Amino acid sequence: MQGGERNFAQVIVPSPLNEPLIYAVPPALQESFRIGMRVLVPLGKRKVTGVVADFLAQSPRRETKEILTLLDDRPVLDLSLLKLIHWASHYYLAPAGEVLATVLPPALRAQSLRVLVARPGAFPEAGELERKILEQARRRKGRLTMRSLARTVPEKGLHRALERLSAMGALEIKERMSGRNSIGRLESTLATRPADGAGREWGGSSQSFTLTSEQARAMALIGARLGAGGFETFLLCGVTGSGKTEVYLRAMELARTANKRSLILTPEISLTPQLLDRLDERFPNRVGVLHSALTPSQRWAQWWRILDGRVDVVIGARSAVFAPLADLGLIIVDEEHDSSYKQEEGLRYHARDLAVVRGKLIGCPVILGSATPAVESFENCRQRRYRLLELSQRVERRPLPRVEAVDLRPQAFSMLSPRLEQALKSNFARSRQSLVFLNRRGFANFLLCRRCGYVRRCPHCSVSLTFHLRERGLYCHHCGFREPVRDICPGCGNPSLVPSGFGTETVEQEISRLLPEARIARMDRDTTAKRGSQERLLRRWHKGEIDILVGTQMITKGHDVAGVTLVGVILADLSLNLPDFRAAEKTFQLLTQVAGRAGRGREPGHVIIQTFAPDHYALRYVASHDYKGFFAAEIEFRRALNYPPFRRLVQLRLEGPSPQDAEAKARLLGDALRQRERPGLHERVEILGPAPAPIEKLRSRYRWQILLKGETSPAVLELAKRARALFPRSRKTRLFIDVDPYNML
Ligand code: ADP
Ligand code: ZN
C-alpha cells in the first residue's frame, strides 16, 4: 500500500455519533498503523480510545484532527470482529462506539478525565455551593472528576461556582489519563481459573463413553460440516440429560484437530462449574473464561490470553460473543433459549443471534443447543435455515421423570399441598435429595393492612415492596430500595399489617416446620449475594450435604446431581400470568428445566407441579415431555396474534423523571410516526401505543412505550430509525430503542 492511501483513518470512538469519525494519521506513524489497532484521539475536550476501522486517502472535510498516538503495537480487533461491530451497530440502531464499549474490556478504554484539584488555604469569600465543591475536591485528593461532581451537586449554578473558585485561586481543573494500558502488560496477573482453581470436584467424568446412536448421528453431521468448512447453523434439540454437553465437547475437540478454536456461550458461568471442569479436563491450560464476575484485571488478563492465541477454547457468558479469538472454527450456544443472552441495557443485543451472525461472517458452523429451543429457533429449523439434530432419549436409557400436576383449585390454598408434603416426607425418609422451586424470593409479596387495605409500595417503582423475614425489611425487587418494617399502618394508624402471599423464604420456613430434622437450604439472589456463597451452596448440594434445596430460577439450570429424585414446583402460574406474549413459552422452558433436574442418576425422578391452571397447554406438554407438541400449539397462538416469529418487533421506550413529559413526548412521537409511516416504506408496519409500560414507574422514571410490528426487519428498522431522527434530544425524557425485545414489562 502506498503511504498516501493512509493519510486518514476512520476511527470508531465512544460517542453517540452513528458513523465513525475521520482523523488524520501523522506521517511518522503511517507505516505502523493497521486496521483494528487502538488509538488515542481528541474528542471535544477529552482524549478517548478509538479503534481504526478503515483507511482513507482523502478526507471529505477540510479540517481534520490528528490521531495522538497508537496505544499498542498490534491490532486488538480482527476484520471479522470489526464487521460484527458494524453489523450490530446497524441492526440494533446503536452507535458503533457503544458497541465497541461492549467489546473492549474497560481496562483497554483509556480516556482523559477532567479532575478538580483543590489548593491549600482558606477562601472565606466562597459561597455555600462553592465550599461544598471545595470540600469534595479536598476529600478526593485530586481524584474528583467533573463527572462525579456533576452527579452530587445540582446542575444549576455549578458552572459559575467553578469559574469563581478558579478565579479566587482555590481550584484548578486538570486533565488526567485513566486506563492508559497497553495489551500484554498485565500478564503477571494472569489466572487460568479466576474463580477458585481448586481443581475438579464437580464429578466431571473422565471416562470416555460410547456415544448413543443419536449423539453419533449429530456428531457425524457436525463433523462433516467442520470438515467441509463453511457456515451452517445446527439446532441441537435434546431432552434434559441426553448428553448435549458431550456433543459440544467432541465437536470442540474435532475443531482443535483442524487447528481451529472454539467459542462456547453459556447463560451463567457461575452456575456451570461442571462444564468448566469438563473443559479444563479436555483442554488443560487452554481454556479462556470471560464473564461478568471477573475483576477488571482478571478480565483483561483473560482477554489478552485469548487475543494472544494461548487458548483453544473460550467459555463465556453473553458478552463473550465478542471474544477476540482468531482462527475461530466453531461457535456453540448452550441453553440457547435462555433470556440472559439478551442484554437489557446499553447495547440491547441478543448474544445467540450475534453468535449466528459471527458464524456467518467467519464462515464456520454454529451449534445452538437446548431441551426447549426458543420458538424462533425451532421455526428457523422448519424453514430450513437451521438444521435440526435431535436427542430424544436420555443417556443409558434413563427414563424422563414422571410429572404430575396438582390442581390447587379445589383445595383451600396452602403452600404445600398434601400430595407434595407426603412426597417430600417419603423422599427424605429414603435419604434422597429434593428440589423445591418457586420463582419469587422473599417471605411475603407485600404487607397488607387488614383494616384499610393499604399496601406499602416502592416510592421509585410502581410495584409493591416485598417483605423479607430474616432482615425484617421491605425490599423493592426492581430497584433495591429498602426500609424497615413498621408495626403501624401508615394508611389508617392501626397495628393491623399482615404479610400476604409468599416467597422462597416462606417455603423454606414451612418445610423446616414439616421436616425439622432435614438439612434445608435456600438458593436465590438473597442467599448468594456474597462472593463465593453460591459456589459453596452448590458444592454442598453436589456432595449430598443438603436434603432439600429451595430456590428460584437459579436452581433450575444445568446441575447434574444424581441424588435428586424429587422436584416440587410451588406455583407454576407465576410466570404464566405475566403480561408478555412469551409467558407460555417461558413457563414451559422453566418447568421443563426444573423437572429435568430429577432422576439424572440411577433412580427415576418424580416431579410435582402445583398450579391453578392444570389444563393450560404449557403445563400439559411439560408433563408429557413433548416439546414439539408445545411448539405446535404455541406457534398457532403466535400466528393468530401476529407475534414473532411471524412479525419482527421493535420496542420504543420513553423514560423520564416527569410523568407528564414522558406521556406528552410518547403521544407526539406516536402521532408523528403514524403520519410518516406510509411514504417510502415498502410494507405496512403496525404501530401499537403509545401506552404506559406494565411497570409504569421504575427507579423514579416514568415509562411509556410504542411497539412496532412488521413482517420483515428492514421495514421495522426503517421506521425505528425515523423515530430516532424525529425524537428531540432532551435531558428530560429519553428514547431507548429495543430491537427484538424480550422484556415486555
Ligand atoms: P445434557 O447437557 O443434555 O443435559 P449432559 O451432556 O450433561 O446432558 O449428560 C448427562 C450425563 O450423561 C453426564 O453426566 C454425561 O457425562 C453423561 N453422558 C453423556 N453422554 C453419555 C454417553 N454416551 N454414555 C453415557 N453417559 C453419557
Ligand atoms: Zn423500586
XYZ file of N, CA, C and O and ligand atoms in Angstrom, residues 458-463 465 475-481 697-700, ligand 2:
73
model
N -43.200 0.750 46.478
C -41.893 1.379 46.327
C -42.084 2.836 45.922
O -42.846 3.129 45.012
N -41.389 3.755 46.588
C -41.531 5.158 46.197
C -40.946 5.459 44.809
O -41.235 6.493 44.240
N -40.121 4.541 44.285
C -39.484 4.796 42.983
C -40.053 3.973 41.835
O -39.800 4.254 40.684
N -40.764 2.879 42.163
C -41.245 1.986 41.118
C -42.730 1.689 41.382
O -43.161 1.681 42.531
N -43.473 1.388 40.326
C -44.880 1.098 40.561
C -45.084 -0.378 40.874
O -45.749 -1.096 40.148
N -44.478 -0.836 41.949
C -44.679 -2.214 42.415
C -44.741 -2.177 43.941
O -44.265 -1.233 44.567
N -43.730 -3.446 47.743
C -42.476 -3.896 48.351
C -42.644 -5.313 48.891
O -43.704 -5.674 49.390
N -38.384 -4.748 50.724
C -37.443 -4.555 49.619
C -38.185 -4.351 48.314
O -39.209 -4.986 48.069
N -37.601 -3.507 47.458
C -38.094 -3.435 46.091
C -37.220 -4.346 45.237
O -36.009 -4.174 45.188
N -37.838 -5.319 44.570
C -37.056 -6.255 43.771
C -36.616 -5.669 42.437
O -35.897 -6.292 41.691
N -37.069 -4.465 42.155
C -36.655 -3.851 40.896
C -35.497 -2.880 41.077
O -34.547 -2.902 40.320
N -35.577 -2.026 42.103
C -34.524 -1.010 42.232
C -33.668 -1.209 43.477
O -32.678 -0.517 43.657
N -34.045 -2.139 44.348
C -33.224 -2.376 45.527
C -33.563 -1.488 46.721
O -32.965 -1.620 47.781
N -34.537 -0.598 46.567
C -34.952 0.247 47.694
C -35.332 -0.629 48.885
O -35.911 -1.687 48.725
N -43.633 2.889 36.439
C -42.612 3.708 37.064
C -41.516 2.782 37.563
O -41.791 1.805 38.256
N -40.286 3.055 37.173
C -39.176 2.198 37.558
C -37.989 3.074 37.902
O -37.590 3.915 37.100
N -37.426 2.888 39.086
C -36.303 3.704 39.535
C -36.587 5.184 39.336
O -35.784 5.919 38.779
N -37.757 5.605 39.754
C -38.175 7.004 39.676
C -38.292 7.544 38.257
O -38.316 8.741 38.052
Zn -38.207 0.279 43.408
